[in-house]
Tab-separated table of C-alpha atoms and ligand atoms in Angstrom:
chain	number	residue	atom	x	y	z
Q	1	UNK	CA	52.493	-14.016	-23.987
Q	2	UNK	CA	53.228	-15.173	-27.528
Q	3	UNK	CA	53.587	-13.120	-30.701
Q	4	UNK	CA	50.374	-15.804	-31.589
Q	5	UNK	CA	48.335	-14.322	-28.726
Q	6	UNK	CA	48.824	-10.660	-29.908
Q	7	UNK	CA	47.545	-10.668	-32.991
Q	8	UNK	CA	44.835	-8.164	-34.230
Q	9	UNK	CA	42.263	-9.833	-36.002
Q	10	UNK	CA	39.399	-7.766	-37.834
Q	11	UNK	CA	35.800	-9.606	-37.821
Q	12	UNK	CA	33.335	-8.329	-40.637
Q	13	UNK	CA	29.600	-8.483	-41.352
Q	14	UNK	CA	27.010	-6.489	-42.721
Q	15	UNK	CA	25.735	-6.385	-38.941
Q	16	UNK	CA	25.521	-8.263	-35.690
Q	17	UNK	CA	25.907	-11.585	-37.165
Q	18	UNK	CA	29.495	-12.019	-37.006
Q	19	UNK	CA	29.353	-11.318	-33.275
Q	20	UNK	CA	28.356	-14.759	-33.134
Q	21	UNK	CA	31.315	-15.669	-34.775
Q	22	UNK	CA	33.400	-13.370	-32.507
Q	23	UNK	CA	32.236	-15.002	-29.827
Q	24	UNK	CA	33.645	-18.129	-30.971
Q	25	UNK	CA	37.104	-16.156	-31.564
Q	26	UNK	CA	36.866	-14.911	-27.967
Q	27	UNK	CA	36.696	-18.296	-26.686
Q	28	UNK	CA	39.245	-19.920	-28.665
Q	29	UNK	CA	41.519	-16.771	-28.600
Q	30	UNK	CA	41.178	-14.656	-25.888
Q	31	UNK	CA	44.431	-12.776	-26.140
Q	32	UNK	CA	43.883	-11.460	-29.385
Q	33	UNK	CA	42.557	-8.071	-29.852
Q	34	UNK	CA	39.284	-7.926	-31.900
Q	35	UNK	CA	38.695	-4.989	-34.418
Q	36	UNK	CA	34.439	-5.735	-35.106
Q	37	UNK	CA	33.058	-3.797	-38.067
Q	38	UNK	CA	29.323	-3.746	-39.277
Q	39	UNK	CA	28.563	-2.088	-42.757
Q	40	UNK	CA	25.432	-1.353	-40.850
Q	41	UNK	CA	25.149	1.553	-43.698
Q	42	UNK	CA	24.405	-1.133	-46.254
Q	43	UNK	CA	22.424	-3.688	-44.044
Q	44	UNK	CA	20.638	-6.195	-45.080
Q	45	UNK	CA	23.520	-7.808	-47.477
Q	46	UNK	CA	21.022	-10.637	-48.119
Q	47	UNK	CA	18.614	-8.684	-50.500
Q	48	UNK	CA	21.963	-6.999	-52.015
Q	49	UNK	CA	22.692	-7.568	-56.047
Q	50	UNK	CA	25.704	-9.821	-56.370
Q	51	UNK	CA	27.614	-6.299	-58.179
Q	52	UNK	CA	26.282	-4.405	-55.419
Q	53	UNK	CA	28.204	-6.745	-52.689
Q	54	UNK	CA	31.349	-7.235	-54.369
Q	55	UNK	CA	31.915	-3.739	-55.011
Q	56	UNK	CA	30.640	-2.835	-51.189
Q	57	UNK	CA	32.651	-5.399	-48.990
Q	58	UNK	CA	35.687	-4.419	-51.155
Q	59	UNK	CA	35.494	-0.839	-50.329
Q	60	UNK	CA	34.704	-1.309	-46.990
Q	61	UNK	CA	37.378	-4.022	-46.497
Q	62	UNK	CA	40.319	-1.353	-48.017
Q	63	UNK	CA	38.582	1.664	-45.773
Q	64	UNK	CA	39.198	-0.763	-42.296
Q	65	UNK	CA	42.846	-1.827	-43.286
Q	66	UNK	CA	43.776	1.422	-44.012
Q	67	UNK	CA	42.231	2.190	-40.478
Q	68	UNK	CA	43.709	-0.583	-38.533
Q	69	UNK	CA	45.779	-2.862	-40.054
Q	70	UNK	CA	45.096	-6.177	-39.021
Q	71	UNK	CA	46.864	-9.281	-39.130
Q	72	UNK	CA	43.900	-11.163	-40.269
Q	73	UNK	CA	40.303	-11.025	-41.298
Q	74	UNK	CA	37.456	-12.863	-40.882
Q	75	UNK	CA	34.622	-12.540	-42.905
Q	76	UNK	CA	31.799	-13.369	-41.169
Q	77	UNK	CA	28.741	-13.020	-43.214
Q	78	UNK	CA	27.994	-16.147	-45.711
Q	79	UNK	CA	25.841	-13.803	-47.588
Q	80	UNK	CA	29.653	-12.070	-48.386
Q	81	UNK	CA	31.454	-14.963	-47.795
Q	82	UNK	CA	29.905	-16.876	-50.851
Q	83	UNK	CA	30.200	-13.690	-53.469
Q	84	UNK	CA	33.193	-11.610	-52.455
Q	85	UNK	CA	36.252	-14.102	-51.711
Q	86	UNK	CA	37.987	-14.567	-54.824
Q	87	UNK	CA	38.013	-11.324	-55.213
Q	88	UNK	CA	39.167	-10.120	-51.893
Q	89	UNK	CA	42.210	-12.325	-51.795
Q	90	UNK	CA	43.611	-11.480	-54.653
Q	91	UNK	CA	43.503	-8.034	-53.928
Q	92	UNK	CA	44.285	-8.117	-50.431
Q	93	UNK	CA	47.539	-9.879	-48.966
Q	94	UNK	CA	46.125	-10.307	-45.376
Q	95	UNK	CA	45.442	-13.741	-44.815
Q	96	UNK	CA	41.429	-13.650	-45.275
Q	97	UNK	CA	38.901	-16.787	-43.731
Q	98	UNK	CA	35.363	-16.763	-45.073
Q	99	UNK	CA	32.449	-18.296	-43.424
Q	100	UNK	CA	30.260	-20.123	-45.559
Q	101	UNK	CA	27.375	-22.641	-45.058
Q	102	UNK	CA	28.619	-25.615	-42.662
Q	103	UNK	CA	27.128	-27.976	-45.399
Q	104	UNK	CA	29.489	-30.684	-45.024
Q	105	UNK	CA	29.601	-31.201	-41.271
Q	106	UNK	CA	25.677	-31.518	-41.854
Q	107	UNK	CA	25.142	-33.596	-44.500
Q	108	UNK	CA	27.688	-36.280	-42.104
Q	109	UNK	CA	25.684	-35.695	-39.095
Q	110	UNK	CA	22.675	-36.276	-40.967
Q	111	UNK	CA	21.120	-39.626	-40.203
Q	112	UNK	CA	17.769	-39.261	-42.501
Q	113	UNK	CA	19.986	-37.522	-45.141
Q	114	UNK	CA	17.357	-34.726	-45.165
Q	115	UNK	CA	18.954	-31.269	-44.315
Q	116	UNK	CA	17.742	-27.903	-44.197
Q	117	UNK	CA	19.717	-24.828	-45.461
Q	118	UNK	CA	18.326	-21.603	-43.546
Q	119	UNK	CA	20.207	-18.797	-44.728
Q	120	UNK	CA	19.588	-15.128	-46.422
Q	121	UNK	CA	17.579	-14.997	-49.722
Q	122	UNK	CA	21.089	-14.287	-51.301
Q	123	UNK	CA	22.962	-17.013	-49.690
Q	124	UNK	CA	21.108	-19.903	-50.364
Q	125	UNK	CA	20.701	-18.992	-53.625
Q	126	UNK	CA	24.507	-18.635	-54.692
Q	127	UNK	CA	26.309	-20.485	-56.901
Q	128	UNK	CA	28.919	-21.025	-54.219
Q	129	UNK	CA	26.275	-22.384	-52.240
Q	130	UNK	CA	24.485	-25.172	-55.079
Q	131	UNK	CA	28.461	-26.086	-55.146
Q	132	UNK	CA	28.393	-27.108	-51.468
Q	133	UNK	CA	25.864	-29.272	-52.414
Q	134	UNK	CA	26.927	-30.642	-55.111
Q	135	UNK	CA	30.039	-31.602	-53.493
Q	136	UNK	CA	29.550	-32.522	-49.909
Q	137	UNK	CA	25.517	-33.473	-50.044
Q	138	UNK	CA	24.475	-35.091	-53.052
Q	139	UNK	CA	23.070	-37.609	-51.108
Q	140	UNK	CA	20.862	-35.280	-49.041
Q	141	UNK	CA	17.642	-34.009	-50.068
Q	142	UNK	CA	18.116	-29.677	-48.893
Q	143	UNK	CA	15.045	-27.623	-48.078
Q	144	UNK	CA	16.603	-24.163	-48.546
Q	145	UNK	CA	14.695	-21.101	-46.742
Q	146	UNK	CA	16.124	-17.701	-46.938
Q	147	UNK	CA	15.271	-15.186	-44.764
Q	148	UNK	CA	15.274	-11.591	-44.349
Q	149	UNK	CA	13.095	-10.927	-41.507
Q	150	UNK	CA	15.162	-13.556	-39.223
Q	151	UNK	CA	18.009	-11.778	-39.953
Q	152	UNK	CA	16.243	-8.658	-38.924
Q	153	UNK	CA	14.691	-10.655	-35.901
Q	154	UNK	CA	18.207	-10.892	-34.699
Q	155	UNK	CA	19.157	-7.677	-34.646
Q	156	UNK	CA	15.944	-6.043	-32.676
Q	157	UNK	CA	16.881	-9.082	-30.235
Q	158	UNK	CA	20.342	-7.753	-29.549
Q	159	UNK	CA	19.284	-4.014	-29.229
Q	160	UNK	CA	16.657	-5.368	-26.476
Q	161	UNK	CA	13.513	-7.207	-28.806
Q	162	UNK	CA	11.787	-9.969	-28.543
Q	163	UNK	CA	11.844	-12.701	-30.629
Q	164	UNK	CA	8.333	-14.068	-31.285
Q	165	UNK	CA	7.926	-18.225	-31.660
Q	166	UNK	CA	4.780	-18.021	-33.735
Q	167	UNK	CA	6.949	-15.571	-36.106
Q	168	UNK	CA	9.982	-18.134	-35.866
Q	169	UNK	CA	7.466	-21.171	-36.742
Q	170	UNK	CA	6.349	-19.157	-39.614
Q	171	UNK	CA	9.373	-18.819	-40.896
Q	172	UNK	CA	10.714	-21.848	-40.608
Q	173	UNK	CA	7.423	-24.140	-41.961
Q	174	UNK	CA	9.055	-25.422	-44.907
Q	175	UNK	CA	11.635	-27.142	-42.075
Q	176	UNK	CA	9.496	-27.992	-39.632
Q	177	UNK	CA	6.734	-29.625	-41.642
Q	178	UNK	CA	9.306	-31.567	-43.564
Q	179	UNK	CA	8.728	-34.879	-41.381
Q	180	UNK	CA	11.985	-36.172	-42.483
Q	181	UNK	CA	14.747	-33.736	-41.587
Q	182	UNK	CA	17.076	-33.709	-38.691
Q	183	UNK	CA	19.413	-31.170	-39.035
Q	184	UNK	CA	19.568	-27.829	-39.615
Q	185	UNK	CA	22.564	-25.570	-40.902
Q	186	UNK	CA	22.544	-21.772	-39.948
Q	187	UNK	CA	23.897	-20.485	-42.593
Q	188	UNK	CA	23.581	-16.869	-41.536
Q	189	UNK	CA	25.701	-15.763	-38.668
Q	190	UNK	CA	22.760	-14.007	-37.322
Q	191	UNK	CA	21.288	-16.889	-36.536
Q	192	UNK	CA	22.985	-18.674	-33.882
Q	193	UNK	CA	22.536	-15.581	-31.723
Q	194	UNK	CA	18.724	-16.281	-31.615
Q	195	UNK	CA	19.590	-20.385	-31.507
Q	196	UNK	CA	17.759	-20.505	-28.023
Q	197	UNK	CA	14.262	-19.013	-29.387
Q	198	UNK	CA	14.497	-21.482	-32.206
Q	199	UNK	CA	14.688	-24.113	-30.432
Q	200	UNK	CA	12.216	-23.448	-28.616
Q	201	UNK	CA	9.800	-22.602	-31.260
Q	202	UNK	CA	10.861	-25.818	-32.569
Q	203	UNK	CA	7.915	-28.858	-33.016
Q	204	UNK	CA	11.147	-31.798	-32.046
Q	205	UNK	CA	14.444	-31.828	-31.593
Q	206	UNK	CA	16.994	-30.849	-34.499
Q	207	UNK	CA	20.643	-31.179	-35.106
Q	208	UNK	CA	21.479	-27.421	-35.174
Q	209	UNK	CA	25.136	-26.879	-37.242
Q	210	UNK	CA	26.899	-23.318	-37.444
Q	211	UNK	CA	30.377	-22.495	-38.815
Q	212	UNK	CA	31.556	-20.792	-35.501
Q	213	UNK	CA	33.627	-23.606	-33.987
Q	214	UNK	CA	35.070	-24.383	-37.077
Q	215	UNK	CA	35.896	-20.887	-38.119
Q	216	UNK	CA	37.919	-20.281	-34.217
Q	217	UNK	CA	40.452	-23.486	-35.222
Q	218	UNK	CA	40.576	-22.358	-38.487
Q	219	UNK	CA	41.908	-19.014	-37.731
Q	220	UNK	CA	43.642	-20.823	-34.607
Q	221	UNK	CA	45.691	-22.969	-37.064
Q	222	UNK	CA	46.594	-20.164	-39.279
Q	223	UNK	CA	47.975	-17.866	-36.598
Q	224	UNK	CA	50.046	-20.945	-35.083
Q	225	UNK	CA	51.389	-21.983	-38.451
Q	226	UNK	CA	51.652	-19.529	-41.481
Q	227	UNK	CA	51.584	-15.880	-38.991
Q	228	UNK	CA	53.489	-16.283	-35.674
Q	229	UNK	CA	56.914	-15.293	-37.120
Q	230	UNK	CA	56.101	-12.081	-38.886
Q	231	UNK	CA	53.296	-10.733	-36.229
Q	232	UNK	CA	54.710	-7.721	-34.233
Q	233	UNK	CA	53.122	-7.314	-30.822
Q	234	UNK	CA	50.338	-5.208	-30.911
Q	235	UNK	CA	47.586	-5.545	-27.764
Q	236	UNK	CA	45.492	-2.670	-28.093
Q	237	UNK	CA	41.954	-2.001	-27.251
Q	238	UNK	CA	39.095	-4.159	-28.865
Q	239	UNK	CA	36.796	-1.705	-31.073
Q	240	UNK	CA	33.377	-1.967	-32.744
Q	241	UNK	CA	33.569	-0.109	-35.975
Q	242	UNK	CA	30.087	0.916	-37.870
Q	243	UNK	CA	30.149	2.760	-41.446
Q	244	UNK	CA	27.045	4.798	-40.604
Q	245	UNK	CA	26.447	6.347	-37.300
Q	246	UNK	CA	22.867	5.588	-36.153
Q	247	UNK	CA	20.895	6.237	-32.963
Q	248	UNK	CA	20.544	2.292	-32.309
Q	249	UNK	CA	23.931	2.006	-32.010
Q	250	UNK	CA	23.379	2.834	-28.529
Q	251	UNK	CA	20.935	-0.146	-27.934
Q	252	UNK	CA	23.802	-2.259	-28.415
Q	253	UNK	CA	26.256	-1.166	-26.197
Q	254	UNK	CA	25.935	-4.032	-23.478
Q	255	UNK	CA	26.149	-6.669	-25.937
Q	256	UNK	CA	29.380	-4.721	-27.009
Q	257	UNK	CA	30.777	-4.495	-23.972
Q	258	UNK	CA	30.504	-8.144	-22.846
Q	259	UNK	CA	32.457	-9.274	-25.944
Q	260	UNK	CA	34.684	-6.444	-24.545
Q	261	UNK	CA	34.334	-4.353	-27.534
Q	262	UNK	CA	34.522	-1.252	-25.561
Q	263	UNK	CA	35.614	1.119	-28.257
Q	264	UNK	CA	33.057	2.761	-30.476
Q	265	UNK	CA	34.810	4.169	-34.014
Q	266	UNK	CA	33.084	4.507	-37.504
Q	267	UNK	CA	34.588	4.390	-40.983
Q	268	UNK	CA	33.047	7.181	-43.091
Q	269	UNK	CA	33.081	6.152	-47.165
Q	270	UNK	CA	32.113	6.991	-50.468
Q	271	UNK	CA	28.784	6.058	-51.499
Q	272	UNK	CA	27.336	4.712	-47.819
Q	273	UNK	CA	23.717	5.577	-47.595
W	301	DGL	N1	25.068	-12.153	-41.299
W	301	DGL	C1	25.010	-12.277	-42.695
W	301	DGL	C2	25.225	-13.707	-43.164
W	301	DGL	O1	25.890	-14.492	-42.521
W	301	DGL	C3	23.913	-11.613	-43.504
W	301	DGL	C4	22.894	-10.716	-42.954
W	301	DGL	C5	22.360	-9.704	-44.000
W	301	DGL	O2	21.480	-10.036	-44.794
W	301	DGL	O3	22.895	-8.617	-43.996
W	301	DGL	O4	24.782	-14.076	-44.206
C-alpha cells in the first residue's frame, strides 16, 4: 500500500449531506480512512447568519483536528463551503477542499442555457454563489430555489422516512414549470442522497449535476501530488463524529455502517445547543 492510500481524510457537514460526498471518496479512495463529522448540534446551516457560520465551522473545524489530526479536509456542505473558506485556510495549514455549487459543469452541459440552482436558502443566496454566475453562466438564465425542508427531507430519509413526490414537486415548481430548463445543479450535498425520488417526482427528464465526482479527483490529485511525501502511515478505523449526542443517531447506524463508518465518537464544545 502507498503512503497515498493511508491517508486520513476528515469529511464535514452540518449533517448527512456530505455522506454523499463520502461516498464519492469511498469510491475513488477506498484505502483511505474516513473521519465523518456532522455539527448535527447546529443543523440546519442553511437558515444560519453568515457570523453565525463562520464562527461555528471554525470552532468545530479546530475541536476535530485537535481530535484527530487529519491529513486533509473536505468540506462538504456548500452552505459552509461558500462563507467559511477564506477564512479556514488561512487559519488552518491542512490542505482544505470546499464543495461549492457545480455551476460551471452545468452551465456547459446546458443545451437551452436555462439552469436551475437548488440549494439551501443560504447558499443560493451568497455572494460566492452570484460570483459563480457571473463567471461561468452569464449566458444562462438561473432559477434559484433554496430549500430547507429538502434538506430536512433528506435526513428523515436516511434515518428510515419517506420521501413524498407531491412534497418534492412542491418544492421544486419554480424548476419544473420553467418549460425551458434542462439541467439541474444540487447544490446541497443532501441532495443527491434523495436523487432517485427526484427523479421520479420529476414531470421529464433533467440533466442532474452534483460536485461529488469532481470533489473525489480533486482530493485524488492533491494526495498524489502536493501530500504523498510528508503523509505517515496511519490506517485506523473509519469514525462518524457528531457534536451533540441525540437519540436519532441511532436511526442512522446502517447507513453508517455501509460507508464503513463503524465508529461512533462526539466532539463536545463551547456554545453547541
Ligand atoms: N449539506 C449542506 C449543504 O451542502 C447544508 C444543509 C444545512 O442546511 O444544514 O449546503
Amino acid at each position: 500500500m502507498t503512503q497515498t492510500a493511508q491517508a486520513k481524510i476528515l469529511v464535514f457537514d452540518s449533517g448527512v449531506g456530505g455522506l454523499s460526498i463520502l461516498q464519492a471518496l469511498q469510491q475513488a479512495l477506498p484505502a483511505c480512512e474516513y473521519i465523518y463529522a456532522s455539527d448535527n448540534g447546529a443543523f440546519p446551516y442553511g437558515t444560519k447568519s453568515a457570523a453565525f457560520l463562520i464562527e461555528r465551522v471554525h470552532n468545530v473545524l479546530q475541536a476535530l483536528i485537535e481530535k484527530k489530526q487529519p491529513d486533509l479536509i473536505v468540506v462538504a456542505c456548500n452552505t459552509a463551503s461558500t462563507l467559511v473558506l477564506p477564512r479556514i485556510r488561512q487559519h488552518f495549514s491542512i490542505p482544505i477542499v470546499g464543495v461549492v455549487p457545480a455551476i460551471k459543469p452545468a452551465a456547459r452541459q446546458s443545451k437551452t442555457k436555462v439552469i436551475g440552482l437548488l440549494g439551501t436558502p443560504g447558499t443560493v443566496d451568497r455572494p460566492y454563489t452570484q460570483e459563480l454566475i457571473n463567471e461561468f453562466a452569464s449566458d444562462c438564465e438561473v432559477i434559484r430555489v433554496g430549500s430547507t425542508e429538502l434538506v430536512t427531507l433528506a435526513e428523515q430519509f436516511l434515518r428510515g422516512g419517506t420521501v413524498p413526490s407531491e412534497t418534492l414537486r412542491r418544492i421544486l415548481k419554480p424548476l419544473f414549470d420553467k418549460q425551458q430548463l434542462d439541467t439541474i445543479v444540487l447544490a446541497c450535498t443532501h441532495f443527491p442522497l434523495i436523487k432517485k425520488q427526484l427523479i421520479n417526482a420529476s414531470p421529464r427528464p433533467f440533466n442532474w449535476v452534483d460536485s461529488g465526482d469532481a470533489i473525489a479527483r480533486r482530493v485524488s490529485s492533491l494526495l498524489q501530488h502536493q501530500l504523498s511525501a510528508k503523509l505517515p502511515c496511519k490506517g485506523g478505523q473509519n469514525t462518524a463524529i457528531f457534536t451533540l449526542p441525540k437519540n436519532d443517531i441511532d436511526l442512522l447506524q446502517n447507513t453508517l455502517q455501509e460507508l464503513s463508518l463503524t465508529h461512533i465518537d462526539y466532539i463536545h464544545l463551547p456554545g453547541a445547543n
